[in-house]
Amino acid sequence: MIEYYDISGCYIIRPWAMSIWETMQKFFDAEIKKMKIQNCYFPLFVSPTVLQKEKDHIEGFAPEVAWVTKSGESDLEVPIAIRPTSETVMYPYYSKWIRGHRDLPLKLNQWCNVVRWEFSNPTPFIRSREFLWQEGHTAFATKSEADDEVLQILELYRRIYEEFLAVPVIKGKKSELEKFAGGLYTTTVEAFIPNTGRGIQGATSHCLGQNFSKMFEIIFENEKGEKAMAWQNSWAYTTRTIGVMVMVHGDDKGLVLPPRVASVQVIVVPVPYKDADTQGIFDACTATVETLCEAGICANMDSRDNYSPGWKYSHWEMKGVPLRIEIGPKDLAKNQVRAVRRDNGAKVDLPRSSLVERIKELLDEIQESLFVAAKQRRDACIQIVKTWDEFVEALGQRKMILAPWCDEEEVEKDVKARTKGEMGAAKTLCSPLEQPEIPEGTLCFASGKPAKRWSYWGRSY
């Protein structure tokens, strides 16, 4: 999926992974265009003047900003930043383009790369210095319009994870401590990796409020002829999505790819024997691939003669191809194929007469099965706690913890301080948008004050 590069924290995304990104991009791009969001592109470079204009925002990114200081052998008079995100790149121009209420809403998105430099322990897809993403930046006349869009985009992110990557996520709201720097509030889709006992932020949709409008003077004349500030949103998902998928579904044999994002959904392997009709087997494999491709199934044949069938099985299992088809002498004689599932290893013989229908059914079953299995594993890791002692015990068991909370920033800071250790501190992952009922008299697990909401806690990436 990747190749290591000679600059730490940077990776080459190879076609096997890039095709997954393109599949998600195709879906998301079509959906946002239905919402009348248009694609654009802004420069990679940011002047220090605009970067430092929004104080809270840049403080959140300051350690990660990479700077260009030289051109050839000459020092630049003014260093230029490489975008860690594009609010400060785009919004000076929003203030030029938005003058009256007829200029709203302004809804733009760009597909691009960003650079975030300062960190340790880089991890492919999960934490890299340069990564691909989309970033949407929209402006509205009213808060209600902005609020509506935040949730529409969040639902698209849920669909990317659950319908394409077969990864269950929780739609929630970030705490004040964990929200986007300079924004009004942040919504998120949160995933959980049972093998490591860590939560992971899947994608975020932010309501920025009017903070950036104030800083960048994005002011318009409303229908009453009065001056008003725009309400803004920003939202993004990244190539981290691929890493989440790998960790949720992968096993000891390698990758496990959900059929909806696999560039090869079916690999056909000929299994010839010495005295068998080798040409007949190869012809049957070729015909099978052609039949499946004509039906819109992404199929390929491994016709390499310098590898044994067993070696090919292991190779394609490691690459995560959802379904393997084997054709040997017995299959040829019976006009059938043997299909082997990557997710559970189940084998079934299928008549070639109804192959397309059965393969489509199997791919749908694999997609659904992967999601159900991942959800069961995730749900088994969720533990409801009411007290601090229960919280500490559950944290030690690497659980995703649902606890009643007083929603106070100082209490969250205290939880972080009290749980700090070699594994990292616990923090809020999100407060689910679908809140369970809080019985009267319920107290915060950490402070003993009256609880205001249920919130998920745990260690995270």
XYZ file of C-alpha atoms in Angstrom:
461
model
C 0.000 0.000 0.000
C 2.866 2.374 0.777
C 6.599 2.681 0.260
C 8.827 4.342 2.838
C 10.432 7.570 1.646
C 13.834 9.014 2.530
C 12.259 11.878 4.517
C 10.937 10.742 7.906
C 7.164 10.812 8.194
C 6.579 10.932 4.420
C 5.275 7.956 2.463
C 4.628 7.022 -1.153
C 0.982 6.015 -1.611
C 1.066 3.122 -4.065
C -1.788 2.269 -6.480
C -3.260 -0.434 -4.189
C -3.991 2.279 -1.594
C -4.567 5.182 -3.977
C -7.445 3.340 -5.631
C -9.211 3.165 -2.237
C -8.799 6.932 -1.845
C -10.160 7.474 -5.370
C -13.247 5.346 -4.641
C -14.090 7.414 -1.565
C -13.286 10.624 -3.428
C -15.668 9.696 -6.254
C -18.504 9.075 -3.783
C -17.920 12.154 -1.622
C -17.319 14.526 -4.534
C -20.616 13.524 -6.160
C -22.513 13.946 -2.882
C -21.170 17.422 -2.084
C -21.948 18.558 -5.633
C -25.570 17.610 -4.946
C -25.312 20.108 -2.067
C -24.152 22.790 -4.567
C -20.605 22.761 -3.182
C -18.010 23.613 -5.839
C -14.398 22.493 -6.140
C -11.554 24.995 -6.289
C -7.836 25.167 -5.530
C -5.866 27.602 -3.378
C -2.053 27.874 -3.197
C 0.122 25.685 -0.982
C 1.980 28.673 0.482
C 0.789 31.025 3.233
C 2.182 34.422 4.154
C 3.059 34.848 7.851
C 0.829 37.951 8.007
C -2.417 36.078 7.343
C -1.290 32.904 9.127
C -0.847 34.813 12.382
C -3.998 36.880 12.022
C -6.210 34.433 13.908
C -4.360 33.903 17.188
C -6.212 30.929 18.736
C -6.275 29.089 15.433
C -2.571 29.368 14.632
C -1.565 28.549 18.208
C -3.271 25.197 17.679
C -1.096 24.520 14.618
C 2.073 26.518 15.396
C 4.332 23.549 16.310
C 3.373 21.762 13.068
C 3.898 24.580 10.559
C 6.754 24.037 8.081
C 8.479 27.145 6.730
C 10.282 27.905 3.461
C 13.244 30.125 4.340
C 15.510 29.893 1.274
C 15.285 30.189 -2.491
C 18.351 28.493 -3.927
C 21.245 29.962 -1.925
C 19.404 33.161 -0.987
C 17.495 33.645 2.247
C 13.938 34.793 1.724
C 13.236 38.262 3.042
C 10.012 36.942 4.578
C 9.651 33.197 5.331
C 6.653 31.479 3.733
C 4.589 28.825 5.519
C 3.318 25.611 3.931
C -0.373 25.164 4.659
C -1.256 22.949 7.641
C -4.899 23.800 6.795
C -6.376 26.531 4.616
C -8.608 28.809 6.694
C -6.053 31.593 6.682
C -5.234 30.980 3.000
C -8.828 31.202 1.803
C -10.650 33.634 4.062
C -8.957 36.893 2.995
C -10.498 36.173 -0.426
C -13.882 35.281 1.027
C -13.955 38.824 2.405
C -13.420 40.121 -1.172
C -16.034 37.874 -2.749
C -18.784 38.278 -0.137
C -20.349 41.739 -0.152
C -24.104 41.264 0.007
C -26.614 38.584 0.982
C -26.864 37.510 -2.678
C -23.221 36.371 -2.498
C -24.221 33.782 0.109
C -23.999 30.938 0.640
C -20.429 30.518 -0.642
C -19.613 26.807 -0.631
C -16.167 25.665 -1.754
C -14.117 22.488 -1.380
C -10.594 21.577 -2.435
C -8.834 18.228 -2.820
C -5.217 18.766 -1.891
C -2.296 17.905 0.376
C -1.263 19.547 3.642
C 1.925 19.425 5.701
C 2.089 19.130 9.499
C 5.691 18.770 10.544
C 6.303 18.617 14.289
C 5.658 15.186 15.801
C 7.321 11.961 16.886
C 6.443 8.344 16.048
C 5.125 8.758 12.486
C 2.737 5.969 11.450
C 1.738 5.250 7.830
C -1.692 6.762 7.040
C -2.388 7.542 10.717
C 0.260 10.171 11.415
C 2.346 11.483 8.533
C 3.987 14.799 7.752
C 2.225 15.168 4.432
C -1.194 13.721 3.732
C -4.047 13.990 1.255
C -7.452 15.321 2.198
C -10.437 17.307 1.097
C -11.239 20.497 2.952
C -14.589 22.225 2.638
C -14.994 25.880 3.564
C -18.466 27.375 3.477
C -20.083 30.672 4.482
C -23.747 31.364 5.253
C -25.996 34.253 6.203
C -27.447 32.419 9.234
C -26.288 30.046 11.951
C -29.140 27.616 11.261
C -27.898 27.076 7.685
C -24.377 26.433 8.995
C -25.682 24.025 11.661
C -27.648 22.064 9.061
C -24.627 21.641 6.802
C -22.363 20.507 9.665
C -24.622 17.492 10.228
C -25.149 16.792 6.510
C -21.387 16.517 6.011
C -20.992 14.438 9.176
C -23.523 11.962 7.783
C -21.460 11.664 4.574
C -18.405 10.889 6.701
C -20.380 8.197 8.530
C -21.332 6.701 5.179
C -17.700 6.657 3.989
C -16.675 4.670 7.061
C -19.674 2.390 7.471
C -20.902 1.845 3.887
C -17.539 1.794 2.081
C -14.841 0.895 4.630
C -17.171 -1.296 6.774
C -15.917 0.481 9.918
C -18.481 1.367 12.632
C -18.280 4.942 13.925
C -20.007 7.077 16.538
C -21.300 10.486 15.519
C -20.544 12.933 18.309
C -19.471 16.365 19.442
C -15.989 17.191 20.698
C -15.441 18.810 24.089
C -14.387 22.444 24.349
C -10.858 21.230 25.078
C -10.730 18.959 22.029
C -12.596 21.102 19.487
C -10.974 22.763 16.454
C -8.838 25.722 17.491
C -10.729 28.948 16.827
C -14.023 27.215 15.997
C -17.422 27.393 17.688
C -17.942 23.620 17.948
C -16.624 20.419 16.347
C -18.565 17.302 15.370
C -16.773 14.050 14.661
C -17.118 10.437 13.613
C -15.085 8.409 16.115
C -13.802 4.902 15.456
C -12.214 2.475 17.900
C -9.384 -0.019 17.347
C -10.032 -3.041 19.618
C -6.531 -4.518 19.100
C -4.876 -1.471 20.641
C -7.711 -0.203 22.829
C -7.517 3.281 21.325
C -10.078 5.599 19.822
C -9.331 7.407 16.591
C -10.877 10.543 15.163
C -12.270 9.506 11.794
C -13.263 12.863 10.268
C -14.488 16.216 11.568
C -17.122 18.762 10.578
C -16.701 22.126 12.330
C -18.990 25.079 12.809
C -16.565 28.001 12.964
C -19.225 30.470 14.064
C -18.309 34.079 13.279
C -14.790 34.062 14.716
C -12.979 33.929 11.379
C -15.508 36.314 9.815
C -14.572 38.823 12.479
C -10.817 38.347 11.985
C -10.931 38.413 8.181
C -13.794 40.906 7.889
C -16.158 38.594 6.011
C -19.013 41.074 6.267
C -22.083 41.344 4.057
C -25.119 43.574 3.737
C -28.251 41.644 4.658
C -31.742 42.028 3.193
C -32.503 44.879 5.621
C -29.449 46.798 4.440
C -27.602 46.115 7.697
C -23.999 44.936 8.035
C -23.679 41.339 9.266
C -20.922 38.772 9.712
C -21.031 35.455 7.861
C -21.410 32.123 9.665
C -18.758 29.659 8.544
C -18.028 25.931 8.511
C -14.998 23.837 7.644
C -14.835 20.065 7.310
C -12.308 17.448 6.224
C -11.407 13.786 5.981
C -7.967 12.450 5.113
C -5.997 9.417 3.951
C -6.102 8.420 7.649
C -9.362 6.685 6.679
C -7.293 3.996 4.920
C -5.213 3.389 8.049
C -8.346 2.994 10.173
C -9.690 0.411 7.723
C -6.389 -1.528 7.801
C -6.324 -1.670 11.617
C -9.991 -2.600 12.019
C -10.095 -5.445 9.465
C -6.502 -6.663 9.056
C -5.424 -10.050 10.441
C -2.281 -12.176 10.727
C -2.377 -12.974 7.002
C -2.369 -9.290 5.990
C -4.955 -6.860 4.655
C -8.671 -7.512 4.472
C -10.331 -5.172 1.981
C -14.075 -4.496 1.923
C -15.356 -5.226 -1.616
C -16.690 -1.679 -2.131
C -13.182 -0.162 -1.979
C -11.080 -3.026 -3.390
C -9.512 -2.275 -6.786
C -9.496 -6.055 -7.365
C -12.638 -7.625 -5.907
C -12.061 -11.081 -7.390
C -8.736 -12.720 -8.251
C -8.923 -15.773 -10.524
C -6.163 -18.368 -10.048
C -5.681 -21.292 -12.482
C -4.782 -24.567 -10.748
C -3.278 -26.823 -13.432
C -1.870 -30.321 -12.880
C 0.726 -32.152 -14.976
C -1.693 -34.286 -16.973
C -4.548 -31.765 -16.934
C -5.934 -29.746 -19.831
C -3.816 -26.704 -18.939
C -4.970 -24.643 -21.894
C -8.613 -25.433 -21.105
C -8.116 -24.265 -17.506
C -6.446 -21.020 -18.625
C -9.209 -20.399 -21.190
C -11.860 -20.930 -18.489
C -10.048 -18.462 -16.196
C -9.836 -15.860 -18.962
C -13.521 -16.290 -19.814
C -14.456 -15.991 -16.135
C -12.574 -12.714 -15.771
C -14.193 -11.325 -18.929
C -17.684 -12.337 -17.775
C -17.214 -10.734 -14.341
C -15.682 -7.527 -15.727
C -18.541 -7.142 -18.217
C -20.932 -7.332 -15.245
C -19.099 -4.472 -13.496
C -17.118 -6.640 -11.068
C -13.414 -5.761 -10.692
C -11.784 -9.100 -11.544
C -8.267 -10.076 -12.550
C -6.357 -13.262 -13.321
C -2.988 -14.299 -11.929
C -1.497 -16.090 -14.940
C 2.147 -15.968 -13.790
C 3.781 -19.315 -14.483
C 6.767 -18.837 -12.162
C 4.686 -19.113 -8.987
C 2.706 -22.053 -7.620
C -1.050 -21.749 -6.953
C -0.350 -21.974 -3.199
C 2.075 -19.057 -3.367
C -0.530 -17.027 -5.283
C -3.187 -17.800 -2.651
C -0.950 -16.383 0.095
C 0.029 -13.380 -2.036
C -3.536 -12.281 -2.746
C -4.646 -13.018 0.814
C -1.912 -10.686 2.051
C -3.145 -8.008 -0.360
C -6.663 -8.438 1.028
C -8.600 -9.314 -2.151
C -12.153 -10.108 -0.958
C -12.746 -13.193 -3.099
C -10.514 -15.775 -4.778
C -11.720 -18.026 -7.570
C -9.825 -21.269 -8.254
C -10.280 -23.300 -11.438
C -8.663 -26.736 -11.644
C -9.284 -29.926 -13.694
C -12.266 -31.055 -11.571
C -13.846 -27.598 -11.772
C -13.370 -27.590 -15.532
C -15.011 -31.024 -15.823
C -17.987 -29.934 -13.704
C -18.285 -26.502 -15.382
C -17.894 -24.795 -12.000
C -15.447 -22.655 -10.017
C -14.368 -22.717 -6.393
C -14.789 -19.393 -4.555
C -12.831 -18.679 -1.342
C -13.691 -15.727 0.915
C -10.865 -13.636 2.360
C -12.803 -12.547 5.457
C -13.582 -15.995 6.893
C -11.892 -18.508 4.557
C -15.226 -20.142 3.608
C -15.144 -22.127 0.349
C -18.054 -22.757 -1.997
C -18.367 -24.341 -5.463
C -20.364 -22.218 -7.919
C -21.780 -23.257 -11.314
C -20.458 -21.055 -14.111
C -23.997 -20.703 -15.485
C -25.040 -18.440 -12.586
C -21.590 -17.087 -11.687
C -22.253 -13.348 -11.932
C -25.313 -13.428 -9.674
C -23.612 -15.607 -7.050
C -20.389 -13.535 -7.040
C -22.375 -10.319 -6.580
C -24.249 -11.932 -3.678
C -20.991 -13.117 -2.103
C -19.366 -9.672 -2.376
C -22.426 -8.094 -0.727
C -22.282 -10.727 2.018
C -18.577 -10.053 2.631
C -19.158 -6.289 2.835
C -21.978 -6.736 5.351
C -20.149 -9.434 7.303
C -17.061 -7.247 7.741
C -19.160 -4.406 9.131
C -21.154 -6.641 11.488
C -18.003 -8.361 12.804
C -16.225 -5.014 13.316
C -19.250 -3.594 15.136
C -19.459 -6.620 17.407
C -15.767 -6.309 18.292
C -16.142 -2.567 18.892
C -19.312 -2.936 20.995
C -17.639 -5.622 23.131
C -15.035 -2.980 24.069
C -17.553 -0.347 25.193
C -18.025 -0.204 28.946
C -20.442 2.016 30.865
C -19.004 3.345 34.135
C -20.429 5.554 36.870
C -17.488 6.004 39.259
C -13.803 6.927 39.094
C -12.708 3.467 40.280
C -14.754 1.799 37.539
C -13.249 4.246 35.032
C -9.656 3.426 36.022
C -10.358 -0.316 35.877
C -11.970 -0.068 32.424
C -9.103 2.100 31.156
C -6.645 -0.558 32.317
C -8.613 -3.082 30.259
C -8.259 -0.848 27.167
C -11.966 -0.149 26.901
C -13.919 2.601 25.178
C -15.648 4.129 28.176
C -19.098 5.747 28.272
C -19.477 7.834 31.402
C -21.711 10.608 32.798
C -19.807 13.908 32.820
C -20.312 17.407 34.184
C -18.922 18.859 30.906
C -16.363 21.087 32.634
C -12.999 21.802 31.017
C -11.066 21.745 34.295
C -12.433 18.288 35.106
C -11.298 16.975 31.713
C -7.829 18.437 32.271
C -7.786 16.743 35.687
C -8.714 13.373 34.149
C -5.853 13.740 31.667
C -3.408 14.591 34.447
C -4.534 11.713 36.684
C -4.330 9.090 33.925
C -1.056 10.197 32.364
C 1.347 7.281 31.961
C 3.425 5.283 29.490
C 0.330 4.380 27.463
C -0.741 8.038 27.233
C -3.477 9.931 29.050
C -7.211 9.355 28.712
C -9.357 12.100 27.206
C -12.843 12.654 25.877
C -13.354 11.069 22.476
C -16.775 12.638 21.899
C -20.216 13.119 23.404
C -22.577 11.056 21.221
C -25.204 13.065 19.343
C -27.710 10.365 20.309
C -27.539 10.863 24.073
C -28.730 8.098 26.415
C -31.109 9.317 29.108
C -29.438 10.713 32.245
C -31.468 9.629 35.305
C -32.111 12.420 37.793
C -29.368 12.622 40.414
C -26.688 11.103 38.154
C -23.254 12.422 39.102
C -20.123 12.989 37.038
C -17.777 10.014 37.311
C -14.744 12.260 37.824
C -15.945 15.262 39.834
C -19.061 14.110 41.669
C -20.932 17.173 40.333
C -24.312 16.786 38.590
C -23.813 15.119 35.202
C -24.879 17.088 32.117
C -24.160 14.568 29.358
C -22.826 11.121 28.532
C -19.400 11.149 26.941
C -17.013 8.569 25.495
C -13.527 8.495 27.030
C -10.355 6.559 26.348
C -6.870 6.692 24.984
C -6.586 7.735 21.383
C -4.270 8.044 18.401
